[in-house]
XYZ file of C-alpha atoms in Angstrom:
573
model
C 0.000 0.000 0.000
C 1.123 3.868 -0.673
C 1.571 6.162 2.411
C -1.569 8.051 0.410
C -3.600 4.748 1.175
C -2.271 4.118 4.254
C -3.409 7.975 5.574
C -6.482 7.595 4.097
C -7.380 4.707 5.854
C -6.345 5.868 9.265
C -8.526 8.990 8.515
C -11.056 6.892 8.055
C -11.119 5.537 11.260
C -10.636 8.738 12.802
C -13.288 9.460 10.972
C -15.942 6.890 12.100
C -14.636 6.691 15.442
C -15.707 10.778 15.947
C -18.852 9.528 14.383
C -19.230 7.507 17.200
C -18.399 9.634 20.025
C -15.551 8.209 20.720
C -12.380 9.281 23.101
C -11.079 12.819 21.133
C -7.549 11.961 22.295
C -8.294 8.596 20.534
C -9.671 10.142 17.399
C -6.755 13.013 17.683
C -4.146 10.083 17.550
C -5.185 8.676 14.002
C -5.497 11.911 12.187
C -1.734 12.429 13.734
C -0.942 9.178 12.172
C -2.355 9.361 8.858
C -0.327 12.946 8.535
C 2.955 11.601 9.709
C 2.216 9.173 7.385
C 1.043 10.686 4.270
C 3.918 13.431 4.602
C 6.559 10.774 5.281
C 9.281 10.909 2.331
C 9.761 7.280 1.906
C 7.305 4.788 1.769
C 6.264 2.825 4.939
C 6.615 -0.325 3.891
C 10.362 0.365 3.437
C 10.623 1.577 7.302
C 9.306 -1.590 8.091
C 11.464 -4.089 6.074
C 14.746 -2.156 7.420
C 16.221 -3.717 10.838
C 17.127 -0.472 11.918
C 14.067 1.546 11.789
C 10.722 1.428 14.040
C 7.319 3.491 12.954
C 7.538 4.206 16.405
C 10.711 6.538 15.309
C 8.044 8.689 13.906
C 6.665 11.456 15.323
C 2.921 11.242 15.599
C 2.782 7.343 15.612
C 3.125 5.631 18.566
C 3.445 1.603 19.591
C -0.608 0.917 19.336
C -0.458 2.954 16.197
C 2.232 1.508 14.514
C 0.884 -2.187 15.322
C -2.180 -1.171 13.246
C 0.068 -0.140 10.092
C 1.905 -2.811 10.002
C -1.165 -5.124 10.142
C -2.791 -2.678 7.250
C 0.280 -3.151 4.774
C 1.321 -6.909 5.612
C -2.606 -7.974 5.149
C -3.918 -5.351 3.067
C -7.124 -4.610 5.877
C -7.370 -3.331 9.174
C -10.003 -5.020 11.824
C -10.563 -1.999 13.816
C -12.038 -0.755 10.333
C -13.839 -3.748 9.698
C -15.495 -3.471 12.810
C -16.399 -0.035 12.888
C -17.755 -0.351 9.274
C -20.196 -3.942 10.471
C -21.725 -1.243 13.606
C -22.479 2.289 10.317
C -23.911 1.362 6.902
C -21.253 2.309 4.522
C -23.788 4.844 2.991
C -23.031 6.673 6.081
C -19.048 7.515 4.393
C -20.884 9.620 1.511
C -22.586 12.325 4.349
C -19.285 12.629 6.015
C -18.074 14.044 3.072
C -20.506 16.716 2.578
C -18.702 20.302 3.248
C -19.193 21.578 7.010
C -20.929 18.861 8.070
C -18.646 17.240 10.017
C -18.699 13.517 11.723
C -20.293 15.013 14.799
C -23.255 16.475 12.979
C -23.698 13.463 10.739
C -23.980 11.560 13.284
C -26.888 13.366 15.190
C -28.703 13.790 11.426
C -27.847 9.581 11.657
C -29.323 8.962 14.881
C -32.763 11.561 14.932
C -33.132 11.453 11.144
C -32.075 8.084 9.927
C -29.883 9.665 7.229
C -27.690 7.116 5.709
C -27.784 8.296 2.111
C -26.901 11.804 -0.082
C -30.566 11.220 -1.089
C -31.925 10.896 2.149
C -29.950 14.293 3.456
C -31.229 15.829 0.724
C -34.379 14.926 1.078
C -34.833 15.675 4.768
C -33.329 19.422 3.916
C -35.238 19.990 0.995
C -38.546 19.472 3.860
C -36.800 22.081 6.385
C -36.708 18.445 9.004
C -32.788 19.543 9.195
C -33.753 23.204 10.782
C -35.920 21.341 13.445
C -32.793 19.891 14.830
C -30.692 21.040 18.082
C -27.537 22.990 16.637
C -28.713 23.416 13.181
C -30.850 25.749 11.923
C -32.194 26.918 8.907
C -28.583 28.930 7.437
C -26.930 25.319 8.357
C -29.830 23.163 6.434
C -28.604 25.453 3.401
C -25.409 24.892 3.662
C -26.198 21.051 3.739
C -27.992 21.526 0.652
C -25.169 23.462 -0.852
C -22.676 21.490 -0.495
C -24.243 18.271 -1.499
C -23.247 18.625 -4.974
C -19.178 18.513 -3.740
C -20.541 15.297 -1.899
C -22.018 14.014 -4.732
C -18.860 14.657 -6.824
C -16.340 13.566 -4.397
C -18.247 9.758 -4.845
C -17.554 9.547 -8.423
C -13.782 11.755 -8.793
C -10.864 11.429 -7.079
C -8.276 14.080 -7.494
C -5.395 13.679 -10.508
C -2.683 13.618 -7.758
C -4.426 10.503 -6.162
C -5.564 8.887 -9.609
C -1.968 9.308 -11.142
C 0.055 6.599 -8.766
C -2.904 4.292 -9.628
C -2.460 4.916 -13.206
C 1.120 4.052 -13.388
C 1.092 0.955 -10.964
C -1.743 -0.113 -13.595
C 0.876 0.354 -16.696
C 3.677 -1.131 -14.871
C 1.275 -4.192 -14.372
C 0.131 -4.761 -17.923
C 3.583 -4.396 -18.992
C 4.341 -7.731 -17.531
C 2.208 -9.669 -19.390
C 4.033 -10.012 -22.485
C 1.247 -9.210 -24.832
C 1.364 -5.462 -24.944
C 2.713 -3.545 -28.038
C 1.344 0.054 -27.471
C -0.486 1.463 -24.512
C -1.718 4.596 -23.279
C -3.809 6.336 -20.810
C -6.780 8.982 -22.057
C -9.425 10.733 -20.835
C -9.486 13.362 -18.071
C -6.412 11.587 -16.869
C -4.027 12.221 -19.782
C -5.863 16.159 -20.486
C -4.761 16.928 -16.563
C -7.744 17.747 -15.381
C -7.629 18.805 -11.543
C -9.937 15.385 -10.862
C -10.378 12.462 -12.691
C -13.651 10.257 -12.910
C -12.289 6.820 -13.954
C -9.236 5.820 -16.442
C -9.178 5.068 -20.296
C -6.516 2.743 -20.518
C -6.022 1.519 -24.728
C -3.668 -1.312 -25.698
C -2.046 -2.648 -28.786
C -1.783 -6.292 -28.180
C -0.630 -9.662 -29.607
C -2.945 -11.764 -27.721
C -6.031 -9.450 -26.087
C -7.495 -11.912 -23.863
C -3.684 -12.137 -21.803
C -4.394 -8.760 -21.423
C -7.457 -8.698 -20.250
C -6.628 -11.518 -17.485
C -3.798 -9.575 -16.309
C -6.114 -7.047 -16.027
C -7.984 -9.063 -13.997
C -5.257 -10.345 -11.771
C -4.405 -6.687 -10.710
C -4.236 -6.448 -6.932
C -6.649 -3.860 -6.220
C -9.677 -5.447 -8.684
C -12.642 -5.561 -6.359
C -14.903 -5.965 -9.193
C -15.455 -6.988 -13.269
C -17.852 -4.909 -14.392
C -17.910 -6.160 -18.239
C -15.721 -8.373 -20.680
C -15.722 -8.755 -24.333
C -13.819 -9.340 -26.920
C -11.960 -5.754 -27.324
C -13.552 -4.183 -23.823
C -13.106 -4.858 -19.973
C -14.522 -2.744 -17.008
C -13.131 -3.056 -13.781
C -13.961 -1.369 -10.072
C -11.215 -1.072 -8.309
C -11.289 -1.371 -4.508
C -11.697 2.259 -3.665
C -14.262 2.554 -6.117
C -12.411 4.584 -9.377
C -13.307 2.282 -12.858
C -10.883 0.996 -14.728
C -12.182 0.687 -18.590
C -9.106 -1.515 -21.102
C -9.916 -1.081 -24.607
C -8.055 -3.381 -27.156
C -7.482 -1.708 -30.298
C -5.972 -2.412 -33.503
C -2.400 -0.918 -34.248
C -3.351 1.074 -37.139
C -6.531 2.799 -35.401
C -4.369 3.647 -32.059
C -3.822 7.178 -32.550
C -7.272 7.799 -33.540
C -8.427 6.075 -30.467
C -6.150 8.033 -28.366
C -6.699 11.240 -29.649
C -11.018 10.634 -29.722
C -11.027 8.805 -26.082
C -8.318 11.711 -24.671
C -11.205 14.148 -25.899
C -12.064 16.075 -24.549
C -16.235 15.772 -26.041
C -15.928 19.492 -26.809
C -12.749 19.189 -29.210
C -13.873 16.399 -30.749
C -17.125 18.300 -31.455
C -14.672 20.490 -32.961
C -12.530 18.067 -34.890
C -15.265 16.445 -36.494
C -16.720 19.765 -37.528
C -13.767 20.592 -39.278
C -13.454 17.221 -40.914
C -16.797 17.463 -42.787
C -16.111 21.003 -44.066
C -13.281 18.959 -45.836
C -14.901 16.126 -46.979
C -13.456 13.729 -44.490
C -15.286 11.941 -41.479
C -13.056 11.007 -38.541
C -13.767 8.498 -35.218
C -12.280 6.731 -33.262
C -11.141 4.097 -36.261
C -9.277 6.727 -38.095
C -10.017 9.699 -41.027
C -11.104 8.435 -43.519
C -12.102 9.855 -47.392
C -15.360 7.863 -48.275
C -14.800 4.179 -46.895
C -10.601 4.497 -46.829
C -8.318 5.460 -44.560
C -6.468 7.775 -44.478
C -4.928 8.331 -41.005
C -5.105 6.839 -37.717
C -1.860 5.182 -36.746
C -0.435 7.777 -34.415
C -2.472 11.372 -33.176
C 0.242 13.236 -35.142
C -1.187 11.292 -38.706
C -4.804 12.126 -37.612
C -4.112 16.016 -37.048
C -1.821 16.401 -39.575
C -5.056 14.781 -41.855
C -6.639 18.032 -40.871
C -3.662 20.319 -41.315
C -3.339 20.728 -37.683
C -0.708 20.467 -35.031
C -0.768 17.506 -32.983
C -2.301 19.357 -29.652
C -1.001 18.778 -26.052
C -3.518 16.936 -24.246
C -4.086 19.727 -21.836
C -5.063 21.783 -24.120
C -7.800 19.807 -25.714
C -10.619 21.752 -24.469
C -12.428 23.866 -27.481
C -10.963 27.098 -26.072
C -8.655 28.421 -27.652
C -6.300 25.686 -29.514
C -7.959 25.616 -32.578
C -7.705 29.405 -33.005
C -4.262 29.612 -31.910
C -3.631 27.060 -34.328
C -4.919 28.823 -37.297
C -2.778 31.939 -36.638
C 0.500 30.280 -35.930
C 0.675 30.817 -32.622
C 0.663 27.805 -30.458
C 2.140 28.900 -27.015
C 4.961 26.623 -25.819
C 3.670 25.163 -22.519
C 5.383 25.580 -19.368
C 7.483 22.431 -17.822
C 8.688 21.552 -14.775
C 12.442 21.718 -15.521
C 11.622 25.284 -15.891
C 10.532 25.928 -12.816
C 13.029 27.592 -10.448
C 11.729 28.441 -7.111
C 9.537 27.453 -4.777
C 7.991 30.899 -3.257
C 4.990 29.796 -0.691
C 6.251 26.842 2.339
C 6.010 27.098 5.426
C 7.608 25.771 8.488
C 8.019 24.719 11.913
C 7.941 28.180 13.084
C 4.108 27.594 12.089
C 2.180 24.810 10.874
C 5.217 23.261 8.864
C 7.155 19.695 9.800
C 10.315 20.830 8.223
C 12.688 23.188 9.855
C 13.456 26.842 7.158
C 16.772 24.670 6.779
C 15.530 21.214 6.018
C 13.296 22.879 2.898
C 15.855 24.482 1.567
C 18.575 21.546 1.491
C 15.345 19.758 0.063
C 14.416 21.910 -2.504
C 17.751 22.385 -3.727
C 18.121 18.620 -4.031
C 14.804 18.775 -6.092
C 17.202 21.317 -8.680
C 15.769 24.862 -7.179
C 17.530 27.847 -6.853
C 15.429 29.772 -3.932
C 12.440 29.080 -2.082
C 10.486 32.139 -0.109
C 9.575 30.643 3.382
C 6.202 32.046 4.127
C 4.875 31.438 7.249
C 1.446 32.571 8.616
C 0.501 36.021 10.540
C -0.611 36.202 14.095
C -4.235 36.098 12.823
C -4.117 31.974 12.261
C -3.359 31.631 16.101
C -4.041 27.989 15.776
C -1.060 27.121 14.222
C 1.455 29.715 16.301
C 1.322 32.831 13.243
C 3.915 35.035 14.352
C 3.615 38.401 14.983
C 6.161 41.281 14.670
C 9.035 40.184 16.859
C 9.257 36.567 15.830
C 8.681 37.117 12.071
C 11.665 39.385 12.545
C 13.769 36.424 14.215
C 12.933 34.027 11.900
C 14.130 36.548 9.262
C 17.147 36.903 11.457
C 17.590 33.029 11.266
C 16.758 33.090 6.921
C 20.025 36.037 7.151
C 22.175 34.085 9.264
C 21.042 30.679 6.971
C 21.705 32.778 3.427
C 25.694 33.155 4.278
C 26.180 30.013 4.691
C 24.355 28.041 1.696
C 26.307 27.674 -1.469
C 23.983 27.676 -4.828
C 20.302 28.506 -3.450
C 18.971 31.365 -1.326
C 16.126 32.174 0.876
C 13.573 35.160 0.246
C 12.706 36.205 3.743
C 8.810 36.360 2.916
C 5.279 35.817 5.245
C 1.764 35.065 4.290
C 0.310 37.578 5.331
C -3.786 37.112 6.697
C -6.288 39.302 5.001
C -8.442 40.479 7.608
C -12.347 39.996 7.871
C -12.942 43.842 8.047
C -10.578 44.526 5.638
C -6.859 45.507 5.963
C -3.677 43.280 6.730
C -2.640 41.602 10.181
C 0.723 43.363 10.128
C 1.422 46.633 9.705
C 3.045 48.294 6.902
C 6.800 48.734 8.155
C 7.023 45.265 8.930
C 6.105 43.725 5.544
C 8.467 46.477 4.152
C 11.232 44.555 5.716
C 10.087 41.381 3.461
C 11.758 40.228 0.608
C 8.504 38.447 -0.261
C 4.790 39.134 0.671
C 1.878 36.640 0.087
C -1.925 37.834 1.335
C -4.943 35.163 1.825
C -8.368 34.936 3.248
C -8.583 32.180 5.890
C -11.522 33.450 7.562
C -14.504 35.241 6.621
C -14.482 33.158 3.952
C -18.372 33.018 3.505
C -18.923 36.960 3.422
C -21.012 38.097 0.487
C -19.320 39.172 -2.731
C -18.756 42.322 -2.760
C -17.115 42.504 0.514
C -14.973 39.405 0.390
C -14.215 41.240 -3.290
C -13.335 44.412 -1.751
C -10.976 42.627 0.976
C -8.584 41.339 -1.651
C -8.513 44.155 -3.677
C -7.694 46.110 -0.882
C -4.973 43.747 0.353
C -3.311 44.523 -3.644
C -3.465 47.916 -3.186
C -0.965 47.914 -0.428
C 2.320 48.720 -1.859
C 4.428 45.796 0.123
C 2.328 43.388 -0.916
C 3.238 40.569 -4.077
C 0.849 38.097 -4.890
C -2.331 36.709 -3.463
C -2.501 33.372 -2.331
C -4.960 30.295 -3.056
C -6.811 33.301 -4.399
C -10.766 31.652 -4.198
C -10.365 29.836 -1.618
C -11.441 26.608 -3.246
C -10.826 22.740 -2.056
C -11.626 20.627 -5.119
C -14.655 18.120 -4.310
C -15.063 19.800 -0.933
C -15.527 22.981 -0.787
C -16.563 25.938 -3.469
C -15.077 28.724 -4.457
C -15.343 32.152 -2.272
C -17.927 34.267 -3.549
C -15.606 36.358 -5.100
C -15.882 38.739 -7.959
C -12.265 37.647 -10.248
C -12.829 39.533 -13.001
C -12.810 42.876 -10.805
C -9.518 40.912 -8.875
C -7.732 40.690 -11.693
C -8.332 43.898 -12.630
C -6.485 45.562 -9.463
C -4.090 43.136 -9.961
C -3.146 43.946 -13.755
C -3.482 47.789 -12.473
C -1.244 47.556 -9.522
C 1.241 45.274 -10.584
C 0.512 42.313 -8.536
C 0.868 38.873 -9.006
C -1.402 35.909 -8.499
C -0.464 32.370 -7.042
C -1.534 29.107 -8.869
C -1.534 26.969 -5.602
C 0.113 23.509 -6.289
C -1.191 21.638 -3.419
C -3.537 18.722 -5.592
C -6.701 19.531 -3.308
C -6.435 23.676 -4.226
C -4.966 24.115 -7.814
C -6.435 27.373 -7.199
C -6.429 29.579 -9.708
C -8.254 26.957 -11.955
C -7.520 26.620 -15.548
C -9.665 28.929 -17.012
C -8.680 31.684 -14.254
C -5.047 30.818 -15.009
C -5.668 31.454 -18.917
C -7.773 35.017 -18.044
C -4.631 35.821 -15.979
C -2.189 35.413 -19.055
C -5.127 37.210 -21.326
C -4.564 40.371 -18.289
C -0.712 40.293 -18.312
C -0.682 39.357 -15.001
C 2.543 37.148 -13.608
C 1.531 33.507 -12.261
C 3.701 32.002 -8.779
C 3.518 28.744 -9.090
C 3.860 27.309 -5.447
C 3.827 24.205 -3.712
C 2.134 25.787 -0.422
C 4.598 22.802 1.397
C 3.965 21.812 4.615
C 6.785 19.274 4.699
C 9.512 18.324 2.565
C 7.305 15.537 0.545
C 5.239 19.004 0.108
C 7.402 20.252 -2.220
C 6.938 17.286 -4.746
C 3.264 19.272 -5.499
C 4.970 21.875 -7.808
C 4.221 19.242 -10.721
C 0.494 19.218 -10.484
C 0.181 23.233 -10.249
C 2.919 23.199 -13.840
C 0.101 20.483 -14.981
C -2.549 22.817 -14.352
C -0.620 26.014 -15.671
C -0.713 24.006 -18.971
C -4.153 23.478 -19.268
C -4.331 27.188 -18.513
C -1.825 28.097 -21.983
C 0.896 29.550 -19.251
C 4.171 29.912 -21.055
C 7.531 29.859 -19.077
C 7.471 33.438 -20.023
C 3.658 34.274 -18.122
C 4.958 32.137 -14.495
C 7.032 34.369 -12.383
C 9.443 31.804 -10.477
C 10.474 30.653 -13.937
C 12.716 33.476 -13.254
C 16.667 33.517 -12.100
C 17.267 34.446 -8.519
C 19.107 37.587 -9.786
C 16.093 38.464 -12.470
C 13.245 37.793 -9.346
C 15.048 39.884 -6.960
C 15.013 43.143 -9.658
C 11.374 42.119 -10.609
C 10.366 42.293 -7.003
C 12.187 45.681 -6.178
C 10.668 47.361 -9.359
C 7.394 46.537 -8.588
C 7.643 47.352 -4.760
């Protein structure tokens, strides 16, 4: 099992044992875990093969703890699970995933209402029974009713960072079967998008039915769905399907390039076929009954006199236009990312010390990193105030002489407060090399005032960039109700930057934000938002979603050198 699985599963529990009532220390204790776990750098089941190291070494995980882990990855189940799962219908999962609802809550909705469904919850909101209850109200029964639709989602996608592992681990087991000449993965998968609803997997084979069987034989098969003679459905065990289509080698690219999609380009594809006299499918183009292409995507767009797209950009945007003038933007990549400028650390809510991240992200081929911790407002986690943002900086200084290759922007995220204004003053941040401003609460004011907030917060001369600028948690929570349009405005007109959050549950701005951005002139940080050292692997999910947006190397600001990004940062200050 990945740590991923292995944190999920312990969240679970912690999960179903607050649904219960149960012990908070208890229930504390496995979400602990299933961080410590999930933000370990190696995977667990290497910790416990070595003689020399105990889970137990971990912070967070102690002997009970890491008994239960080792029983999860050596059998593949946990009975503590098992059990809590035979006493709550597993129905009961879906509610806990509705936003703000909380295991408490769902269980008192379980227990007076007999919830156990998305329908049911609905149902009882829909006929105000919700408002009736002790705690709720009728402003909570909304809520409810407004987040179902995340619920809903969250049952049938699973974010691209959690899909991708599977994908591979599924490509890595066909390949041992012997029979496989080509193979690719389509769909949502292979255009990027932030979630993924199940996985196109095509295959060039000698012998189909070996492939299909190996298919079968995958570990994490819970169920076949369907099997013919060119198609298999599988569910895996958490639920994501798995369709294997067998195709012939001169039809691949066809296949690839209609089951990649997305339904909106190939709307648009097949339009511009028939103005030509050509009909395309999944088969191939073809002129009357022959074909003509179909062997590789290349052969099928160049059919049409087109470039062969990148998959992220397969959307019916703007491609096709671009296209026809030439002018096909060359998407961002990783390798040219340079800096990391949004982690924090353990002078917050970090698990990495300022040194630790940098010695990690220069390992990962970066050149500076801009350790932003939070403001005094997000007391929870320790945000510093004046005098120990000013030692920390003191520490970043003393750090900076002595590293060879990389550097350190002395930065802060700074909280955007609910009335409006910043939670330091002005002759602090002026000391900052780098200044990042975010709403963490008020975050359900109406528009024009959570609007107004932000704008002020770019107005402020020492400020850079906003942060995770609409608040949004893909599958679980929407978007601030924020005006954009108006934010990007004061961003264009002041100079200010906007941050493309990497972390796989924000990606936030979204694609089509990220492309209005680049339409305003407005620089894009890419940043990882790291919480730990395994945080700073996320930078490849916000470049993925940069592409989708059309961002060039050229429109993402820590693309730049350290020298360049100093200058830029001084001349817009």
């Amino acid at each position: 099992m990945t740590n991923a699985e292995i944190a999920a599963v312990l969240e679970q529990v912690a999960d179903l044992l607050e649904f219960q009532g149960a012990n908070p220390f208890r229930i504390r204790a496995y979400r602990n875990g299933a961080r410590a776990i999930h933000e370990l750098p190696e995977p667990v089941d290497q910790i416990l093969a070595a003689a020399d190291r105990q889970l137990t070494d971990i912070a967070g995980i102690g002997k009970d703890l890491a008994q239960k882990v080792a029983t999860l990855v050596e059998t593949g189940s946990l009975p503590l699970l098992d059990e809590l799962l035979s006493d709550i219908p597993q129905t009961v999962l879906s509610i806990l995933r509705v936003p703000g609802l909380g295991p408490k809550r769902a269980a008192i909705l379980y227990n007076e209402l007999y919830v156990t469904t998305l329908d049911e919850l609905r149902e009882v909101c829909e006929t105000h029974r919700v408002r009736e209850l002790k705690g709720f109200g009728a402003k909570t029964e909304a809520a409810i009713l407004k987040g179902l639709d995340l619920a809903t989602q969250a049952e049938t996608r699973i974010y691209w960072a959690k899909a991708d592992p599977i994908a591979q681990s599924i490509l890595e087991h066909l390949g041992t079967c012997g029979a496989v000449e080509q193979m690719e993965i389509a769909g949502s998968y292979r255009r990027g998008k932030d979630s993924v609803g199940d996985l196109d997997v095509l295959v060039v084979a000698k012998d189909g039915k070996k492939v299909m069987d190996c298919l079968g034989d995958y570990g994490d098969v819970a169920d076949v769905l369907l099997r013919g003679d060119t198609k298999m459905s599988v569910r895996l065990t958490g639920g994501l399907q798995v369709d294997l289509r067998v195709v012939p080698a001169e039809s691949f690219g066809a296949a690839l390039q209609y089951f990649t999609g997305s339904q909106a380009h190939n709307v648009a594809l097949r339009g511009l076929a028939k103005s030509r006299g050509l009909k395309i499918n999944e088969y191939g183009v073809f002129r009357g009954e022959k074909q003509i292409a179909g062997r590789t995507e290349e052969e099928v767009y160049a059919a049409l006199d087109l470039p062969c797209f990148p998959p992220e950009l397969r959307e019916a945007r703007r491609e096709f236009e671009w296209a026809e003038a030439g002018q096909m933007p060359e998407l961002i990549r990783l390798s040219d990312i340079r800096g990391d400028l949004h982690v924090h650390t353990t002078w917050t809510d970090g698990t990495a010390t300022i040194e630790e991240l940098a010695e990690a992200a220069q390992k990962r081929g970066l050149k500076y990193m801009a350790v932003t911790d939070h403001s005094k407002r997000v007391a929870m986690v320790g945000g510093l105030d004046a005098a120990r943002l000013r030692r920390q900086w003191a520490e970043i200084e003393n750090l900076n002489n002595r590293l060879k290759g990389f550097a350190v922007f002395k930065g802060v995220e700074v909280d955007i407060l609910e009335g409006g204004g910043l939670d330091l003053d002005d002759d602090v941040l002026a000391e900052a090399d780098w200044v990042v401003a975010s709403v963490h609460y008020g975050q359900n004011q109406p528009r024009e005032q959570i609007t107004r907030r932000v704008v002020g917060a770019l107005e402020n001369p020492h400020v850079h960039a906003i942060a995770h600028p609409t608040g949004r948690l893909i599958n679980r929570r929407n978007a601030y109700e924020i005006d954009l349009e108006t934010v990007l405005r004061a961003a264009r007109d002041h100079g200010k930057m906007l941050e493309l959050n990497a972390h796989p549950a924000r990606l936030d701005l979204d694609d089509i934000a990220c492309a209005t951005a680049r339409n305003h002139a407005i620089p894009i940080s890419i940043a990882t938002d790291a919480h730990s050292i395994k945080g700073l692997d996320s930078m490849r999910f916000g470049v993925l979603q940069a592409r989708r947006g059309g961002l060039t190397k050229h429109d993402v600001v820590n693309t730049s050198t350290y020298t360049q990004l100093k200058k830029m940062l001084a001349k817009r200050r």
